[in-house]
Amino acid sequence: MASDAERAAAQGKREDDENRLESFGETVAVLPSRRWWALAVIAIAQLMVVLDGTVVTIALPSAQRDLGISDADRQWVVTAYTVAFGGLLLLGGRIADYTGRKRGFLIGLLGFAAASALGGAAQNGATLFGARALQGAFAALLAPAALSLITVTFTEVKERSRAFAVYGAISGGGAAIGLILGGVLTEYASWRWCLLINVPIAIVAFIAGSILVTESKSGGGSSYDVPGAVLGTAGLVTLVYGFTQAAKTGVGWLSVEVISYLVGAVILLIAFVLVELRTASPLLPMRVVLDRNRGGSYLASLLVFAGCSRCSCS
């Protein structure tokens, strides 16, 4: 009787776990020991994405001298990455959901490594800016794929909470680690290693991810919501660009240029919301944003990054 009860309890637990992931598309079967190794790989990749937003900050003066970049243009080393990453994030998540999250994760790693190598070998400012934009584009595919893989790999509430705690700690501390790492590499090696260091990390993560991470795809249709993708990407690019312009010396939040970009971003994002409310397969279902907990966390993140931009400006 005891064994029957245990089997029934285990079966009920599995059904509960599957129900919790029903809205996400599917579940994936992963051995318990492999789950945590997979999380380690995902965490390394996420750390690489986050710290790359700040790792070049300390190296900017050295890169500027070597490549002959003007004072007005050097902010593009940071801006090109943040604009591409922030603008393409929603689209990257949708592509990973439909083509395969593991595939998106691995492609993102390889692309990020190639873009990092290109930036590390850059001989002029334009090549460095382009490489940074490519890094941001591949990061926009890599980051949402990594987050989705955690969601479908860890089905138990307690384990998933631990996994997201690790993910959150990595995301929160990555920017500070990037500043420290950038200073060390610039001081004892070269500014180029602020980019080249990503290559071995990405290759190791790619090999480990190929073995440890289990593939998953979103269930249902595979519509890409092209109008929503265009409006959402354009709105986010404009918004991120407006934030980065506000952080420039001598510009600020109250300049006509910044206000114009932010107003344009609001118009594009309102149009995006209207499209999402009417389309059958929205890029961003409004129930996600309107959820009190999720919506509050998104707003808090927006205010934090806006504050960081204001501090950089001053």
Short mmCIF file of C-alpha atoms in Angstrom, two decimals:
data_model
loop_
_atom_site.label_atom_id
_atom_site.label_comp_id
_atom_site.label_asym_id
_atom_site.label_seq_id
_atom_site.Cartn_x
_atom_site.Cartn_y
_atom_site.Cartn_z
CA MET A 1 0.00 0.00 0.00
CA ALA A 2 2.83 2.38 0.86
CA SER A 3 4.52 1.89 -2.50
CA ASP A 4 1.24 2.44 -4.34
CA ALA A 5 0.70 5.67 -2.44
CA GLU A 6 4.23 6.81 -3.24
CA ARG A 7 3.74 6.06 -6.93
CA ALA A 8 0.44 7.93 -6.93
CA ALA A 9 2.04 10.91 -5.21
CA ALA A 10 4.94 10.91 -7.68
CA GLN A 11 2.52 10.73 -10.62
CA GLY A 12 0.49 13.61 -9.20
CA LYS A 13 3.64 15.66 -8.75
CA ARG A 14 4.67 15.07 -12.36
CA GLU A 15 1.23 16.14 -13.56
CA ASP A 16 1.40 19.31 -11.45
CA ASP A 17 4.82 20.14 -12.90
CA GLU A 18 3.54 19.63 -16.43
CA ASN A 19 0.51 21.82 -15.76
CA ARG A 20 2.75 24.61 -14.50
CA LEU A 21 4.65 24.55 -17.80
CA GLU A 22 1.62 24.08 -20.04
CA SER A 23 1.46 27.74 -20.97
CA PHE A 24 5.18 27.72 -21.79
CA GLY A 25 4.82 25.12 -24.50
CA GLU A 26 6.35 21.91 -23.15
CA THR A 27 8.41 20.16 -20.53
CA VAL A 28 11.85 18.61 -20.99
CA ALA A 29 13.14 15.55 -19.18
CA VAL A 30 16.58 16.20 -17.69
CA LEU A 31 18.46 14.10 -15.14
CA PRO A 32 18.68 15.93 -11.76
CA SER A 33 22.48 16.02 -11.78
CA ARG A 34 22.59 17.29 -15.35
CA ARG A 35 20.14 20.08 -14.57
CA TRP A 36 22.60 21.89 -12.33
CA TRP A 37 25.50 21.44 -14.74
CA ALA A 38 23.28 22.87 -17.47
CA LEU A 39 22.50 25.82 -15.19
CA ALA A 40 26.24 26.40 -14.72
CA VAL A 41 26.68 26.62 -18.50
CA ILE A 42 23.70 28.96 -18.86
CA ALA A 43 24.97 31.13 -15.99
CA ILE A 44 28.40 31.48 -17.62
CA ALA A 45 26.79 32.54 -20.90
CA GLN A 46 24.53 35.03 -19.13
CA LEU A 47 27.48 36.48 -17.22
CA MET A 48 29.31 36.97 -20.51
CA VAL A 49 26.33 38.83 -21.99
CA VAL A 50 25.81 41.09 -18.97
CA LEU A 51 29.42 42.01 -18.26
CA ASP A 52 30.04 42.83 -21.92
CA GLY A 53 27.81 45.85 -21.50
CA THR A 54 30.39 47.39 -19.14
CA VAL A 55 33.68 45.55 -19.68
CA VAL A 56 34.81 47.99 -22.38
CA THR A 57 34.02 51.12 -20.33
CA ILE A 58 37.44 51.26 -18.65
CA ALA A 59 39.13 50.30 -21.93
CA LEU A 60 37.52 53.12 -23.95
CA PRO A 61 40.40 55.63 -23.68
CA SER A 62 42.95 53.02 -24.81
CA ALA A 63 40.78 51.86 -27.71
CA GLN A 64 40.12 55.45 -28.69
CA ARG A 65 43.84 56.23 -28.89
CA ASP A 66 44.75 53.07 -30.81
CA LEU A 67 41.96 53.35 -33.39
CA GLY A 68 41.79 57.13 -33.73
CA ILE A 69 38.18 57.40 -32.58
CA SER A 70 36.87 60.92 -31.96
CA ASP A 71 35.45 62.01 -28.61
CA ALA A 72 32.00 62.40 -30.19
CA ASP A 73 32.02 58.85 -31.63
CA ARG A 74 33.57 56.82 -28.83
CA GLN A 75 30.22 56.39 -27.04
CA TRP A 76 29.19 54.10 -29.93
CA VAL A 77 31.41 51.37 -28.48
CA VAL A 78 28.82 51.07 -25.70
CA THR A 79 25.75 52.37 -27.56
CA ALA A 80 26.03 49.95 -30.49
CA TYR A 81 25.88 47.00 -28.09
CA THR A 82 23.02 48.25 -25.93
CA VAL A 83 20.88 49.41 -28.84
CA ALA A 84 21.19 46.11 -30.75
CA PHE A 85 20.70 44.03 -27.60
CA GLY A 86 17.72 45.94 -26.25
CA GLY A 87 16.06 46.45 -29.62
CA LEU A 88 16.24 42.83 -30.80
CA LEU A 89 15.53 41.10 -27.48
CA LEU A 90 11.84 40.35 -28.08
CA LEU A 91 12.45 39.12 -31.61
CA GLY A 92 15.39 36.99 -30.46
CA GLY A 93 13.18 35.33 -27.86
CA ARG A 94 10.50 34.49 -30.42
CA ILE A 95 13.06 33.04 -32.85
CA ALA A 96 14.54 30.86 -30.10
CA ASP A 97 11.09 29.64 -29.03
CA TYR A 98 10.13 28.47 -32.51
CA THR A 99 13.45 27.25 -33.93
CA GLY A 100 14.65 25.61 -30.70
CA ARG A 101 15.96 27.18 -27.52
CA LYS A 102 19.09 25.08 -27.36
CA ARG A 103 19.79 25.84 -31.01
CA GLY A 104 19.28 29.57 -30.39
CA PHE A 105 21.52 29.37 -27.32
CA LEU A 106 24.34 27.66 -29.21
CA ILE A 107 24.06 29.89 -32.28
CA GLY A 108 24.09 32.90 -29.98
CA LEU A 109 27.29 31.65 -28.32
CA LEU A 110 29.08 31.08 -31.63
CA GLY A 111 27.94 34.40 -33.06
CA PHE A 112 28.95 36.22 -29.89
CA ALA A 113 32.40 34.62 -30.02
CA ALA A 114 32.86 35.56 -33.69
CA ALA A 115 31.74 39.15 -33.08
CA SER A 116 34.08 39.39 -30.08
CA ALA A 117 37.01 38.16 -32.18
CA LEU A 118 36.16 40.72 -34.87
CA GLY A 119 36.06 43.52 -32.30
CA GLY A 120 39.30 42.41 -30.68
CA ALA A 121 41.05 42.48 -34.04
CA ALA A 122 39.49 45.79 -35.18
CA GLN A 123 41.83 48.21 -36.93
CA ASN A 124 39.44 51.16 -37.06
CA GLY A 125 36.46 52.58 -35.20
CA ALA A 126 33.83 51.48 -37.73
CA THR A 127 34.86 47.82 -37.42
CA LEU A 128 34.75 48.03 -33.63
CA PHE A 129 31.30 49.64 -33.67
CA GLY A 130 29.99 47.01 -36.08
CA ALA A 131 31.44 44.19 -33.98
CA ARG A 132 29.79 45.59 -30.86
CA ALA A 133 26.44 45.79 -32.68
CA LEU A 134 26.84 42.15 -33.77
CA GLN A 135 27.63 41.19 -30.18
CA GLY A 136 24.39 42.84 -29.09
CA ALA A 137 22.38 41.11 -31.81
CA PHE A 138 23.66 37.64 -30.90
CA ALA A 139 23.23 38.44 -27.20
CA ALA A 140 19.57 39.22 -27.97
CA LEU A 141 19.21 35.64 -29.23
CA LEU A 142 21.34 34.09 -26.48
CA ALA A 143 19.85 35.76 -23.39
CA PRO A 144 16.13 34.90 -23.87
CA ALA A 145 17.04 31.37 -24.98
CA ALA A 146 19.02 30.93 -21.75
CA LEU A 147 16.14 32.21 -19.63
CA SER A 148 13.66 29.93 -21.40
CA LEU A 149 15.93 26.91 -20.94
CA ILE A 150 15.97 27.49 -17.18
CA THR A 151 12.16 27.66 -17.15
CA VAL A 152 11.63 24.37 -18.99
CA THR A 153 14.52 22.53 -17.33
CA PHE A 154 13.61 23.22 -13.70
CA THR A 155 10.01 22.12 -13.18
CA GLU A 156 9.86 21.95 -9.40
CA VAL A 157 9.01 25.23 -7.69
CA LYS A 158 11.83 25.00 -5.12
CA GLU A 159 14.48 24.05 -7.69
CA ARG A 160 13.29 26.68 -10.11
CA SER A 161 13.48 29.33 -7.40
CA ARG A 162 17.09 28.38 -6.71
CA ALA A 163 17.92 28.38 -10.41
CA PHE A 164 16.43 31.84 -10.91
CA ALA A 165 18.23 33.08 -7.80
CA VAL A 166 21.52 32.06 -9.42
CA TYR A 167 20.46 33.63 -12.71
CA GLY A 168 19.42 36.85 -10.96
CA ALA A 169 22.64 37.07 -8.98
CA ILE A 170 24.68 36.63 -12.16
CA SER A 171 22.63 39.27 -13.98
CA GLY A 172 22.82 41.70 -11.07
CA GLY A 173 26.54 41.36 -10.45
CA GLY A 174 27.64 41.10 -14.07
CA ALA A 175 27.87 44.85 -14.65
CA ALA A 176 30.17 45.35 -11.64
CA ILE A 177 32.29 42.35 -12.62
CA GLY A 178 32.60 43.81 -16.11
CA LEU A 179 34.07 47.06 -14.78
CA ILE A 180 36.60 45.20 -12.62
CA LEU A 181 37.55 42.76 -15.36
CA GLY A 182 37.85 45.54 -17.92
CA GLY A 183 40.23 47.45 -15.65
CA VAL A 184 42.41 44.41 -14.99
CA LEU A 185 42.64 43.38 -18.65
CA THR A 186 43.36 46.92 -19.82
CA GLU A 187 46.04 47.44 -17.15
CA TYR A 188 47.90 44.13 -17.54
CA ALA A 189 47.15 43.04 -21.11
CA SER A 190 45.37 45.20 -23.70
CA TRP A 191 41.94 46.71 -24.30
CA ARG A 192 41.51 44.13 -27.07
CA TRP A 193 41.37 41.36 -24.47
CA CYS A 194 38.20 42.92 -23.07
CA LEU A 195 36.61 41.48 -26.23
CA LEU A 196 38.87 38.53 -27.00
CA ILE A 197 38.32 37.01 -23.54
CA ASN A 198 34.79 36.12 -24.70
CA VAL A 199 36.07 33.74 -27.38
CA PRO A 200 37.42 30.91 -25.15
CA ILE A 201 34.53 31.37 -22.69
CA ALA A 202 31.94 31.08 -25.46
CA ILE A 203 33.64 28.05 -27.02
CA VAL A 204 33.78 26.20 -23.69
CA ALA A 205 30.13 27.09 -23.02
CA PHE A 206 29.20 25.91 -26.54
CA ILE A 207 30.86 22.52 -26.08
CA ALA A 208 29.37 22.03 -22.60
CA GLY A 209 25.95 23.27 -23.74
CA SER A 210 25.92 20.84 -26.67
CA ILE A 211 26.28 17.98 -24.17
CA LEU A 212 24.35 19.16 -21.13
CA VAL A 213 21.49 21.33 -22.39
CA THR A 214 18.32 19.64 -23.65
CA GLU A 215 16.47 21.01 -26.68
CA SER A 216 12.97 22.41 -26.37
CA LYS A 217 10.58 24.36 -28.57
CA SER A 218 7.43 26.32 -28.01
CA GLY A 219 4.19 24.48 -28.74
CA GLY A 220 1.44 25.84 -31.00
CA GLY A 221 1.84 27.86 -34.16
CA SER A 222 5.01 29.42 -35.51
CA SER A 223 3.81 32.87 -36.61
CA TYR A 224 6.46 35.54 -36.12
CA ASP A 225 4.04 38.50 -35.87
CA VAL A 226 6.00 40.61 -38.39
CA PRO A 227 4.16 43.93 -37.72
CA GLY A 228 4.66 43.49 -33.99
CA ALA A 229 8.33 42.58 -34.50
CA VAL A 230 8.96 45.68 -36.63
CA LEU A 231 7.14 48.07 -34.28
CA GLY A 232 8.52 46.48 -31.11
CA THR A 233 12.10 46.42 -32.38
CA ALA A 234 11.90 49.98 -33.72
CA GLY A 235 10.35 51.21 -30.48
CA LEU A 236 12.93 49.52 -28.27
CA VAL A 237 15.84 50.66 -30.45
CA THR A 238 14.56 54.24 -30.31
CA LEU A 239 14.02 54.03 -26.55
CA VAL A 240 17.46 52.55 -25.83
CA TYR A 241 19.11 55.05 -28.17
CA GLY A 242 17.31 57.89 -26.40
CA PHE A 243 18.61 56.64 -23.04
CA THR A 244 22.16 56.37 -24.32
CA GLN A 245 22.02 59.85 -25.85
CA ALA A 246 20.81 61.23 -22.51
CA ALA A 247 23.94 59.79 -20.88
CA LYS A 248 26.23 61.70 -23.23
CA THR A 249 28.18 64.62 -21.79
CA GLY A 250 26.45 67.91 -22.50
CA VAL A 251 23.16 66.38 -23.67
CA GLY A 252 21.00 65.28 -20.71
CA TRP A 253 17.40 64.17 -20.34
CA LEU A 254 15.83 67.56 -21.12
CA SER A 255 17.50 68.11 -24.50
CA VAL A 256 15.29 68.36 -27.58
CA GLU A 257 17.11 65.42 -29.17
CA VAL A 258 16.51 63.07 -26.26
CA ILE A 259 12.88 64.13 -25.78
CA SER A 260 12.24 63.58 -29.51
CA TYR A 261 13.65 60.05 -29.36
CA LEU A 262 11.69 59.19 -26.23
CA VAL A 263 8.42 60.57 -27.64
CA GLY A 264 9.01 58.64 -30.86
CA ALA A 265 9.67 55.50 -28.84
CA VAL A 266 6.41 55.96 -26.91
CA ILE A 267 4.44 56.34 -30.16
CA LEU A 268 6.02 53.22 -31.66
CA LEU A 269 5.47 51.19 -28.50
CA ILE A 270 1.81 52.28 -28.25
CA ALA A 271 1.34 51.13 -31.84
CA PHE A 272 3.07 47.87 -30.87
CA VAL A 273 0.64 47.34 -27.97
CA LEU A 274 -2.36 47.96 -30.25
CA VAL A 275 -1.06 45.41 -32.74
CA GLU A 276 -0.41 42.86 -29.98
CA LEU A 277 -3.97 43.24 -28.68
CA ARG A 278 -5.38 42.37 -32.10
CA THR A 279 -3.04 39.69 -33.46
CA ALA A 280 -3.73 35.99 -33.00
CA SER A 281 -0.11 35.13 -32.16
CA PRO A 282 1.36 38.16 -30.35
CA LEU A 283 5.08 38.63 -29.95
CA LEU A 284 4.42 39.80 -26.37
CA PRO A 285 1.06 38.71 -24.89
CA MET A 286 -0.29 41.62 -22.87
CA ARG A 287 -1.20 39.33 -19.97
CA VAL A 288 2.52 39.02 -19.27
CA VAL A 289 2.99 42.77 -18.86
CA LEU A 290 -0.32 43.34 -17.04
CA ASP A 291 0.48 40.74 -14.40
CA ARG A 292 1.07 42.74 -11.21
CA ASN A 293 4.27 41.00 -10.14
CA ARG A 294 5.86 40.85 -13.57
CA GLY A 295 4.78 44.35 -14.55
CA GLY A 296 6.14 45.76 -11.29
CA SER A 297 9.51 44.06 -11.75
CA TYR A 298 9.77 45.35 -15.35
CA LEU A 299 9.00 48.89 -14.22
CA ALA A 300 11.55 48.65 -11.42
CA SER A 301 14.21 47.44 -13.89
CA LEU A 302 13.41 50.32 -16.23
CA LEU A 303 13.80 52.87 -13.43
CA VAL A 304 17.07 51.30 -12.26
CA PHE A 305 18.64 51.45 -15.71
CA ALA A 306 17.33 54.96 -16.25
CA GLY A 307 18.96 55.97 -12.95
CA CYS A 308 22.23 54.36 -14.03
CA SER A 309 22.15 56.35 -17.28
CA ARG A 310 21.49 59.55 -15.32
CA CYS A 311 24.43 58.85 -13.02
CA SER A 312 26.69 58.22 -16.01
CA CYS A 313 25.52 61.50 -17.52
CA SER A 314 26.43 63.47 -14.42
#
